[in-house]
Structure formats: C-alpha cells, structure tokens
Amino acid sequence: GAGVSQSPRYKVAKRGQDVALRCDPISGHVSLFWYQQALGQGPEFLTYFQNEAQLDKSGLPSDRFFAERPEGSVSTLKIQRTQQEDSAVYLCASSRQGLSTGELFFGEGSRLTVL
Amino acid sequence: ILNVEQSPQSLHVQEGDSTNFTCSFPSSNFYALHWYRWETAKSPEALFVMTLNGDEKKKGRISATLNTKEGYSYLYIKGSQPEDSATYLCAFFMNRDDKIIFGKGTRLHILP
C-alpha cells in the first residue's frame, strides 16, 4: 500500500487478555518505530527496528510488552495480560533511512481500551 | 530526563489571523528537529525536518525557524484557515541514538 497501515484500528480488551497490534510499513522502509500515546500526552517511544533487528526496546514499559519484525517488514506489538494503564493509542511509524533524520510516516494508530 | 516542551498547550485563533507557537528542546546533542501536523482521525504528517542552526523552512502559509544553540523552534502560520485546525507536534532527535522525543503538542483551533 501507499502508506503505513495499522490494524486493528480499535481494540477493546478485558483486563488480563493478550492483544496483538499489527503494523505494515511502507515497502522498503528500513526503520520502524512504535509509540504509545496516552490521553493528553505526546507520543512516547516504545521500540525501534532497523530491518529485522530490534535496536532499541528501552521504551517498552514492562516485560508484558513484546515487539517483533521477523522479516524486516511487518511488525507486531504484543501486550500480554493487559492492564487498564495500557489503554492508549499505539502509533507505528516507518522511515526510509536507517538513521532517522528523514521524516517519519505514521499509521493512523491502534486505539486500545482495556476494561 | 530529556524534555521537549511545547507551548501553548492549546490555542484558539480567529480565521485569517496569524499565529505562532514554540518547541523547546535540549541544546546539547542536537541532531534534528521534526514538526508534524496531526489532524483528528488521521495520521501525523511531517511538515518540516530541520537540522541546521538558523534553518528557516516554509511550506505554503506555514514556516518554521530553528535555534539549536538556545534550544527552540518556532512554527508560524500566516492567515489561519479552518483546515489548519490540528495538533502540531515537534520531535527532537538526539545524536546518541535513534530515539526521537516528542513534545505533547499544541492543539490549534481555528474559529470561523
């Protein structure tokens, strides 16, 4: 596709349920980022991939969060045993260059609500 | 803890008026500053990628300046239009690693 695609757009989960959020970056983009945006906040960095390598996962808030990009294209963010504080919009962004001084291209986000 | 501050948090501007807002960032380890516009129910879109002190960039009625020595960037909108209503995010890129730190955004509302 022409842009970054994220699915699902909306997800409602019961507390304790596992969720998986998918990101299809722009074809050929090397860098892929995941951000979490809580209500009233700016996007907070979660993790960064360069091709299939996860170079930085320091922003993942707990070991319940896991991200992968096994073939250097599609990425999945998995949240295990969801908690209410995980409710947020999860944004995926990709960039053409390996070191992202180039602009980021964002998906529309996946809004997660944990009840 | 590195902070990127945007002010004001929210802004109401009459259609046709010009406006500006600020992004403040650490003046050390600067690599790049990005501005993004995020309209409701859409994806954030890049406005400017700025890398050099003194940079001035323009896209239509929107322009931005960069001062890396004092750690701030201004975004200017001339003759505001309803379609300018959005959240404007700035993002600071450090040279230590590939993390980009976003501000909380300035929410701009254009009043008809």
XYZ file of N, CA and C in Angstrom:
681
model
N 0.811 -1.189 0.000
C 0.000 0.000 0.000
C 0.860 1.260 0.000
N 0.199 2.396 -0.145
C 0.922 3.645 -0.276
C 1.432 4.167 1.048
N 0.740 3.830 2.132
C 1.115 4.382 3.422
C 1.329 3.288 4.446
N 1.557 3.745 5.690
C 1.691 2.807 6.806
C 0.291 2.368 7.242
N 0.115 1.082 7.355
C -1.193 0.544 7.697
C -1.125 -0.140 9.051
N -2.077 0.161 9.913
C -2.121 -0.470 11.226
C -3.469 -1.160 11.426
N -3.416 -2.297 12.118
C -4.668 -2.994 12.439
C -4.537 -3.702 13.778
N -5.632 -3.834 14.518
C -6.915 -3.204 14.246
C -6.877 -1.713 14.546
N -7.821 -0.957 14.029
C -7.877 0.468 14.352
C -8.355 0.664 15.786
N -9.258 -0.184 16.206
C -9.805 -0.111 17.563
C -9.828 -1.515 18.162
N -9.436 -1.581 19.439
C -9.462 -2.870 20.126
C -9.913 -2.636 21.558
N -10.923 -3.365 21.962
C -11.357 -3.349 23.350
C -10.996 -4.696 23.946
N -10.252 -4.677 25.036
C -9.812 -5.912 25.659
C -10.226 -5.925 27.127
N -10.501 -7.085 27.633
C -10.753 -7.242 29.065
C -9.407 -7.325 29.764
N -9.343 -6.798 30.947
C -8.095 -6.844 31.703
C -7.616 -8.289 31.824
N -6.347 -8.490 31.525
C -5.777 -9.828 31.576
C -5.688 -10.510 30.222
N -6.380 -9.959 29.246
C -6.373 -10.538 27.898
C -5.088 -10.142 27.176
N -4.625 -10.996 26.271
C -3.483 -10.671 25.418
C -3.982 -9.993 24.143
N -3.210 -9.015 23.640
C -3.571 -8.372 22.375
C -2.349 -8.322 21.460
N -2.620 -8.262 20.168
C -1.553 -8.131 19.166
C -1.938 -7.028 18.202
N -1.047 -6.108 18.003
C -1.273 -4.975 17.114
C -0.290 -5.074 15.955
N -0.814 -4.865 14.758
C -0.004 -5.094 13.568
C 0.320 -3.783 12.863
N 1.524 -3.737 12.301
C 1.935 -2.571 11.519
C 2.546 -3.028 10.203
N 1.986 -2.509 9.104
C 2.567 -2.731 7.773
C 3.243 -1.432 7.336
N 4.552 -1.365 7.361
C 5.206 -0.104 6.989
C 5.204 0.086 5.474
N 5.660 1.230 5.056
C 5.817 1.485 3.623
C 6.907 0.553 3.092
N 6.639 -0.048 1.954
C 7.571 -1.017 1.388
C 8.957 -0.400 1.200
N 9.964 -1.125 1.683
C 11.332 -0.666 1.516
C 11.842 0.229 2.628
N 10.959 0.622 3.537
C 11.419 1.458 4.650
C 12.218 0.623 5.640
N 13.369 1.149 5.988
C 14.315 0.419 6.832
C 13.920 0.505 8.305
N 13.583 1.699 8.728
C 13.329 1.947 10.153
C 11.849 1.818 10.477
N 11.572 1.257 11.630
C 10.194 1.141 12.098
C 10.162 1.446 13.582
N 9.246 2.311 13.963
C 9.114 2.743 15.354
C 7.714 2.421 15.861
N 7.634 2.115 17.129
C 6.354 2.040 17.840
C 6.330 3.114 18.920
N 5.193 3.813 18.990
C 4.979 4.828 20.005
C 3.665 4.549 20.719
N 3.605 4.982 21.973
C 2.368 4.893 22.762
C 1.940 6.312 23.093
N 0.682 6.626 22.800
C 0.181 7.933 23.148
C -1.002 7.808 24.090
N -0.787 8.176 25.336
C -1.874 8.208 26.310
C -2.638 9.510 26.142
N -3.840 9.548 26.686
C -4.702 10.722 26.543
C -4.009 11.966 27.081
N -3.964 13.014 26.250
C -3.390 14.283 26.695
C -1.880 14.335 26.691
N -1.250 13.296 26.178
C 0.213 13.239 26.152
C 0.710 13.202 24.710
N 1.988 13.501 24.531
C 2.602 13.302 23.232
C 2.982 11.839 23.060
N 3.313 11.449 21.846
C 3.737 10.063 21.624
C 5.002 9.738 22.417
N 5.006 8.602 23.100
C 6.164 8.150 23.885
C 6.794 6.960 23.164
N 8.102 7.012 23.022
C 8.847 5.970 22.324
C 8.714 4.628 23.039
N 8.481 3.578 22.262
C 8.458 2.225 22.798
C 9.662 1.429 22.310
N 9.791 1.312 20.987
C 10.840 0.472 20.449
C 11.135 0.838 19.005
N 12.312 0.412 18.541
C 12.791 0.785 17.210
C 13.454 -0.412 16.540
N 13.111 -0.614 15.283
C 13.715 -1.664 14.462
C 14.448 -1.031 13.280
N 15.572 -1.625 12.971
C 16.226 -1.344 11.701
C 16.249 -2.668 10.951
N 15.478 -2.723 9.884
C 15.181 -4.010 9.231
C 14.617 -4.962 10.279
N 15.166 -6.167 10.431
C 14.589 -7.114 11.385
C 15.196 -6.985 12.789
N 16.225 -6.165 12.903
C 16.916 -6.047 14.191
C 16.231 -5.013 15.089
N 15.929 -5.444 16.296
C 15.353 -4.535 17.286
C 16.504 -3.838 17.999
N 16.795 -2.613 17.589
C 17.978 -1.928 18.093
C 17.750 -1.250 19.433
N 16.514 -0.951 19.749
C 16.235 -0.242 20.989
C 14.851 -0.646 21.462
N 14.778 -1.213 22.648
C 13.476 -1.544 23.224
C 13.353 -0.940 24.611
N 14.119 0.097 24.834
C 14.179 0.686 26.170
C 12.874 1.353 26.588
N 12.012 1.688 25.647
C 10.760 2.349 25.976
C 9.620 1.416 26.327
N 9.814 0.124 26.145
C 8.745 -0.828 26.483
C 8.520 -0.775 27.994
N 7.281 -0.507 28.428
C 7.055 -0.212 29.852
C 7.204 -1.404 30.791
N 7.047 -2.599 30.283
C 7.207 -3.770 31.148
C 7.472 -4.994 30.288
N 7.775 -6.104 30.962
C 8.036 -7.327 30.204
C 6.751 -7.930 29.634
N 5.619 -7.267 29.856
C 4.379 -7.730 29.199
C 4.324 -7.262 27.745
N 5.190 -6.329 27.408
C 5.213 -5.771 26.049
C 6.325 -6.431 25.252
N 5.968 -6.830 24.038
C 6.934 -7.530 23.193
C 6.689 -7.099 21.744
N 7.748 -6.816 21.007
C 7.593 -6.431 19.603
C 8.535 -7.253 18.744
N 8.088 -7.515 17.537
C 8.931 -8.272 16.609
C 8.738 -7.775 15.196
N 9.724 -8.047 14.372
C 9.685 -7.692 12.947
C 10.534 -8.738 12.215
N 10.066 -9.972 12.205
C 10.928 -11.091 11.834
C 11.521 -11.045 10.426
N 10.832 -10.448 9.478
C 11.352 -10.421 8.116
C 11.691 -9.004 7.669
N 11.782 -8.114 8.626
C 12.176 -6.748 8.298
C 11.106 -5.952 7.594
N 9.862 -6.416 7.676
C 8.772 -5.669 7.042
C 7.666 -5.444 8.066
N 6.673 -6.342 8.084
C 5.561 -6.225 9.030
C 6.072 -6.372 10.461
N 5.487 -5.585 11.363
C 5.842 -5.679 12.775
C 4.588 -5.916 13.602
N 4.769 -6.623 14.698
C 3.671 -6.871 15.622
C 4.084 -6.434 17.008
N 3.221 -5.691 17.656
C 3.394 -5.324 19.060
C 2.413 -6.154 19.862
N 2.944 -6.930 20.780
C 2.096 -7.813 21.587
C 2.113 -7.332 23.027
N 0.940 -7.293 23.607
C 0.805 -6.931 25.013
C 0.128 -8.087 25.716
N 0.831 -8.641 26.686
C 0.282 -9.771 27.431
C -0.383 -9.278 28.712
N -1.426 -9.987 29.110
C -2.103 -9.717 30.395
C -2.374 -8.209 30.531
N -3.141 -7.676 29.598
C -3.351 -6.232 29.536
C -3.892 -5.671 30.847
N -3.457 -4.460 31.146
C -3.902 -3.720 32.319
C -4.568 -2.428 31.852
N -5.333 -1.813 32.723
C -6.049 -0.590 32.349
C -5.088 0.519 31.915
N -3.912 0.560 32.534
C -2.966 1.620 32.177
C -2.360 1.429 30.785
N -2.639 0.282 30.160
C -2.179 0.069 28.784
C -3.095 0.754 27.768
N -4.232 1.245 28.216
C -5.158 1.929 27.304
C -4.474 3.154 26.714
N -4.413 3.200 25.399
C -3.684 4.269 24.699
C -3.864 4.069 23.203
N -3.376 5.046 22.451
C -3.235 4.864 21.004
C -1.815 4.417 20.745
N -1.669 3.337 19.993
C -0.347 2.820 19.652
C -0.079 3.182 18.191
N 0.942 4.020 18.016
C 1.292 4.515 16.686
C 2.512 3.782 16.160
N 2.440 3.432 14.904
C 3.592 2.863 14.213
C 4.067 3.875 13.182
N 5.360 3.989 13.022
C 5.917 4.895 12.019
C 7.086 4.212 11.324
N 7.273 4.530 10.076
C 8.427 3.996 9.360
C 9.172 5.130 8.676
N 10.424 4.839 8.369
C 11.285 5.842 7.749
C 12.185 5.160 6.744
N 12.452 5.865 5.668
C 13.258 5.305 4.589
C 14.684 5.022 5.036
N 15.206 5.905 5.851
C 16.630 5.820 6.151
C 16.898 5.016 7.410
N 18.125 4.521 7.526
C 18.493 3.742 8.694
C 18.607 4.603 9.932
N 19.209 5.768 9.816
C 19.258 6.701 10.928
C 18.229 7.770 10.627
N 17.228 7.857 11.454
C 16.010 8.549 11.028
C 16.073 10.064 11.143
N 16.924 10.687 10.373
C 16.777 12.129 10.230
C 15.794 12.445 9.131
N 15.403 11.416 8.373
C 14.341 11.611 7.414
C 13.003 11.617 8.121
N 11.980 12.118 7.445
C 10.687 12.223 8.097
C 10.121 10.840 8.392
N 9.313 10.798 9.426
C 8.588 9.596 9.778
C 7.239 9.602 9.079
N 6.820 8.425 8.641
C 5.493 8.245 8.057
C 4.698 7.399 9.048
N 3.597 7.964 9.510
C 2.825 7.319 10.560
C 1.623 6.581 10.007
N 1.245 5.524 10.713
C -0.064 4.930 10.509
C -1.110 5.720 11.292
N -2.360 5.298 11.163
C -3.444 6.006 11.851
C -3.569 5.585 13.307
N -2.818 4.595 13.691
C -2.819 4.184 15.091
C -3.816 3.093 15.399
N -3.537 2.368 16.462
C -4.470 1.380 17.012
C -4.864 1.868 18.405
N -6.164 2.125 18.557
C -6.636 2.604 19.868
C -7.029 1.402 20.709
N -6.320 1.200 21.800
C -6.586 0.080 22.713
C -7.289 0.597 23.954
N -8.403 -0.014 24.268
C -9.120 0.285 25.500
C -9.188 -0.990 26.320
N -8.667 -0.929 27.532
C -8.681 -2.099 28.420
C -9.703 -1.849 29.526
N -10.675 -2.743 29.594
C -11.750 -2.565 30.574
C -11.434 -3.261 31.889
N 16.580 13.125 32.534
C 15.390 13.002 31.700
C 15.380 14.173 30.712
N 15.276 13.868 29.438
C 15.250 14.888 28.410
C 13.820 15.290 28.135
N 13.568 16.599 28.178
C 12.215 17.097 27.955
C 12.140 17.912 26.693
N 11.077 17.716 25.958
C 10.722 18.569 24.835
C 9.411 19.245 25.214
N 9.455 20.548 25.334
C 8.302 21.307 25.804
C 7.677 22.089 24.655
N 6.362 22.032 24.571
C 5.651 22.817 23.560
C 4.688 23.762 24.258
N 4.647 24.979 23.772
C 3.711 25.943 24.336
C 3.157 26.846 23.230
N 1.882 27.266 23.396
C 0.994 26.841 24.462
C 0.480 25.423 24.210
N -0.198 24.880 25.194
C -0.768 23.542 25.051
C -1.949 23.585 24.089
N -2.707 24.693 24.154
C -3.890 24.826 23.328
C -4.033 26.279 22.901
N -4.582 26.481 21.735
C -4.626 27.826 21.163
C -5.871 27.970 20.302
N -6.627 29.048 20.535
C -7.773 29.379 19.685
C -7.445 30.645 18.905
N -7.575 30.568 17.596
C -7.203 31.684 16.718
C -8.340 31.967 15.753
N -8.628 33.228 15.571
C -9.668 33.629 14.623
C -9.177 33.382 13.195
N -10.088 32.862 12.365
C -9.762 32.656 10.959
C -9.212 33.944 10.352
N -8.110 33.814 9.630
C -7.486 34.976 8.996
C -6.337 35.562 9.798
N -6.328 35.293 11.106
C -5.226 35.798 11.938
C -4.000 34.907 11.767
N -2.849 35.482 12.074
C -1.601 34.717 12.078
C -1.273 34.296 13.504
N -0.512 33.230 13.632
C -0.203 32.722 14.963
C 1.154 32.034 14.955
N 1.676 31.770 16.140
C 2.918 31.010 16.231
C 2.956 30.300 17.564
N 3.724 29.228 17.625
C 3.938 28.516 18.875
C 5.341 27.943 18.905
N 5.699 27.443 20.097
C 7.103 27.182 20.402
C 7.361 25.722 20.749
N 8.522 25.262 20.357
C 9.042 23.969 20.806
C 10.413 24.219 21.428
N 10.580 23.803 22.692
C 11.871 23.934 23.372
C 12.463 22.552 23.585
N 13.757 22.438 23.379
C 14.414 21.133 23.461
C 15.817 21.315 24.034
N 16.452 20.213 24.460
C 17.819 20.321 24.986
C 18.762 20.862 23.911
N 19.637 21.773 24.301
C 20.536 22.381 23.315
C 21.788 21.533 23.077
N 21.970 20.472 23.854
C 23.132 19.612 23.641
C 22.703 18.364 22.887
N 23.645 17.760 22.181
C 23.402 16.512 21.439
C 22.299 16.657 20.408
N 22.190 17.838 19.804
C 21.150 18.049 18.798
C 21.525 17.340 17.509
N 20.525 16.707 16.893
C 20.739 16.079 15.592
C 19.712 16.560 14.582
N 18.462 16.614 14.982
C 17.406 17.076 14.075
C 16.163 17.423 14.878
N 15.339 18.258 14.283
C 14.032 18.564 14.856
C 12.990 18.397 13.776
N 11.911 17.687 14.125
C 10.813 17.473 13.185
C 9.577 18.204 13.682
N 8.786 18.717 12.750
C 7.435 19.208 13.061
C 6.432 18.332 12.312
N 5.367 17.935 13.032
C 4.307 17.115 12.440
C 2.959 17.772 12.702
N 2.063 17.615 11.759
C 0.678 18.049 11.946
C -0.190 16.808 12.062
N -1.031 16.782 13.098
C -1.869 15.611 13.363
C -3.305 16.052 13.424
N -4.023 15.777 12.346
C -5.452 16.082 12.315
C -6.221 14.931 12.931
N -7.348 15.254 13.518
C -8.186 14.254 14.177
C -8.525 13.126 13.211
N -8.399 11.907 13.688
C -8.736 10.695 12.931
C -7.822 10.456 11.731
N -6.711 11.144 11.682
C -5.748 10.898 10.596
C -4.382 10.581 11.187
N -3.414 10.284 10.297
C -2.048 10.026 10.750
C -1.300 11.334 10.887
N -0.366 11.420 11.830
C 0.530 12.583 11.843
C 1.283 12.663 10.521
N 1.425 13.886 10.015
C 2.146 14.090 8.754
C 3.288 15.069 8.971
N 4.417 14.769 8.370
C 5.585 15.626 8.535
C 5.371 16.966 7.851
N 5.728 18.024 8.574
C 5.754 19.370 7.994
C 7.187 19.736 7.623
N 8.074 19.625 8.601
C 9.455 20.026 8.371
C 10.409 19.086 9.102
N 11.555 18.834 8.483
C 12.692 18.209 9.144
C 13.817 19.237 9.116
N 14.279 19.635 10.285
C 15.240 20.733 10.378
C 16.504 20.224 11.055
N 17.655 20.553 10.482
C 18.900 20.009 11.007
C 19.957 21.058 11.320
N 19.870 22.230 10.736
C 20.937 23.210 10.897
C 20.481 24.418 11.703
N 21.347 24.881 12.587
C 21.060 26.089 13.336
C 20.798 27.241 12.372
N 19.726 27.989 12.629
C 19.381 29.084 11.735
C 18.483 28.693 10.580
N 18.193 27.379 10.441
C 17.298 26.907 9.389
C 15.982 27.662 9.434
N 15.484 28.027 8.270
C 14.127 28.540 8.131
C 13.508 27.776 6.975
N 12.351 27.157 7.242
C 11.676 26.383 6.197
C 10.259 26.877 6.047
N 9.752 26.753 4.835
C 8.420 27.262 4.549
C 7.676 26.288 3.656
N 6.382 26.119 3.973
C 5.502 25.304 3.144
C 4.163 26.021 3.094
N 3.931 26.719 1.995
C 2.701 27.498 1.883
C 2.650 28.600 2.927
N 1.600 28.574 3.752
C 1.425 29.611 4.792
C 2.125 29.256 6.098
N 2.755 28.105 6.135
C 3.387 27.635 7.372
C 4.907 27.715 7.223
N 5.543 28.234 8.255
C 7.008 28.307 8.244
C 7.541 27.965 9.624
N 8.829 27.640 9.678
C 9.451 27.272 10.946
C 10.877 27.775 10.974
N 11.313 28.109 12.186
C 12.697 28.517 12.394
C 13.331 27.625 13.449
N 14.656 27.587 13.459
C 15.373 26.702 14.369
C 16.562 27.418 14.977
N 16.663 27.346 16.306
C 17.829 27.857 17.027
C 18.348 26.728 17.912
N 19.386 26.059 17.445
C 19.888 24.896 18.190
C 20.746 25.314 19.375
N 21.324 26.510 19.324
C 22.194 26.938 20.424
C 21.390 27.239 21.681
N 20.207 27.808 21.492
C 19.362 28.118 22.647
C 18.236 27.089 22.820
N 18.108 26.206 21.887
C 17.181 25.088 22.046
C 15.722 25.437 21.851
N 15.389 26.093 20.746
C 13.981 26.325 20.468
C 13.728 26.392 18.973
N 12.478 26.110 18.642
C 11.985 26.232 17.268
C 10.612 26.871 17.319
N 10.344 27.764 16.389
C 9.026 28.388 16.276
C 8.338 27.881 15.018
N 7.037 27.668 15.140
C 6.209 27.370 13.973
C 5.249 28.543 13.790
N 5.195 29.068 12.577
C 4.344 30.217 12.266
C 3.285 29.799 11.256
N 2.064 30.263 11.469
C 1.013 30.064 10.478
C 0.456 31.444 10.133
N 0.506 31.762 8.853
C 0.049 33.073 8.384
C -1.376 32.954 7.844
N -2.254 33.866 8.238
C -3.613 33.843 7.700
C -4.323 32.526 7.934
N -4.528 32.174 9.217
C -5.064 30.853 9.590
C -6.362 30.533 8.860
N -6.502 29.285 8.459
C -7.689 28.759 7.802
C -8.246 27.594 8.621
N -9.540 27.287 8.460
C -10.124 26.185 9.235
C -9.353 24.877 9.095
N -8.796 24.617 7.936
C -8.072 23.354 7.737
C -6.754 23.301 8.512
N -6.347 24.410 9.116
C -5.142 24.403 9.946
C -5.413 23.837 11.338
N -6.686 23.644 11.672
C -7.016 23.083 12.984
C -6.436 21.680 13.096
N -5.587 21.477 14.080
C -4.881 20.202 14.247
C -4.020 20.304 15.506
N -3.404 19.193 15.850
C -2.356 19.207 16.871
C -1.011 19.238 16.172
N -0.154 20.129 16.596
C 1.165 20.283 15.983
C 2.193 19.727 16.972
N 2.902 18.696 16.524
C 3.887 18.015 17.349
C 5.295 18.374 16.896
N 6.175 18.622 17.866
C 7.584 18.689 17.494
C 8.288 17.481 18.079
N 9.339 17.058 17.426
C 10.086 15.876 17.834
C 11.578 16.160 17.726
N 12.275 15.878 18.814
C 13.703 16.160 18.918
C 14.471 14.868 18.711
N 15.448 14.911 17.842
C 16.229 13.728 17.515
C 17.642 13.906 18.044
N 18.061 13.016 18.954
C 19.373 13.093 19.576
C 20.398 12.374 18.730
N 21.637 12.781 18.854
C 22.650 12.084 18.074
C 23.244 10.878 18.791
N 22.827 10.654 20.035
C 23.371 9.494 20.737
C 22.778 8.195 20.215
N 21.518 8.254 19.888
C 20.855 7.042 19.414
C 19.704 7.444 18.502
N 18.890 6.494 18.152
C 17.861 6.787 17.167
C 16.526 7.173 17.786
N 16.521 7.450 19.090
C 15.262 7.788 19.722
C 14.850 9.194 19.329
N 13.586 9.367 19.086
C 13.030 10.691 18.851
C 12.108 11.011 20.018
N 12.297 12.175 20.620
C 11.480 12.556 21.772
C 10.457 13.575 21.313
N 9.189 13.249 21.494
C 8.106 14.130 21.080
C 7.673 15.040 22.214
N 7.276 16.262 21.860
C 6.547 17.110 22.789
C 5.102 16.656 22.885
N 4.344 17.293 23.782
C 2.945 16.907 23.981
C 2.032 17.540 22.937
N 2.569 18.466 22.180
C 1.784 19.055 21.101
C 1.105 20.356 21.485
N 0.814 21.145 20.481
C -0.023 22.339 20.619
C -1.286 22.092 19.819
N -2.429 22.154 20.508
C -3.710 21.929 19.826
C -4.243 23.269 19.334
N -4.316 23.420 18.055
C -4.738 24.668 17.417
C -6.172 24.544 16.927
N -7.005 25.499 17.351
C -8.404 25.554 16.917
C -8.610 26.860 16.172
N -9.054 26.768 14.925
C -9.320 27.972 14.151
C -10.802 28.275 14.231
N -11.125 29.468 14.681
C -12.516 29.870 14.872
C -13.018 30.585 13.624
N -14.186 30.156 13.088
C -14.687 30.781 11.855
C -15.182 32.201 12.089
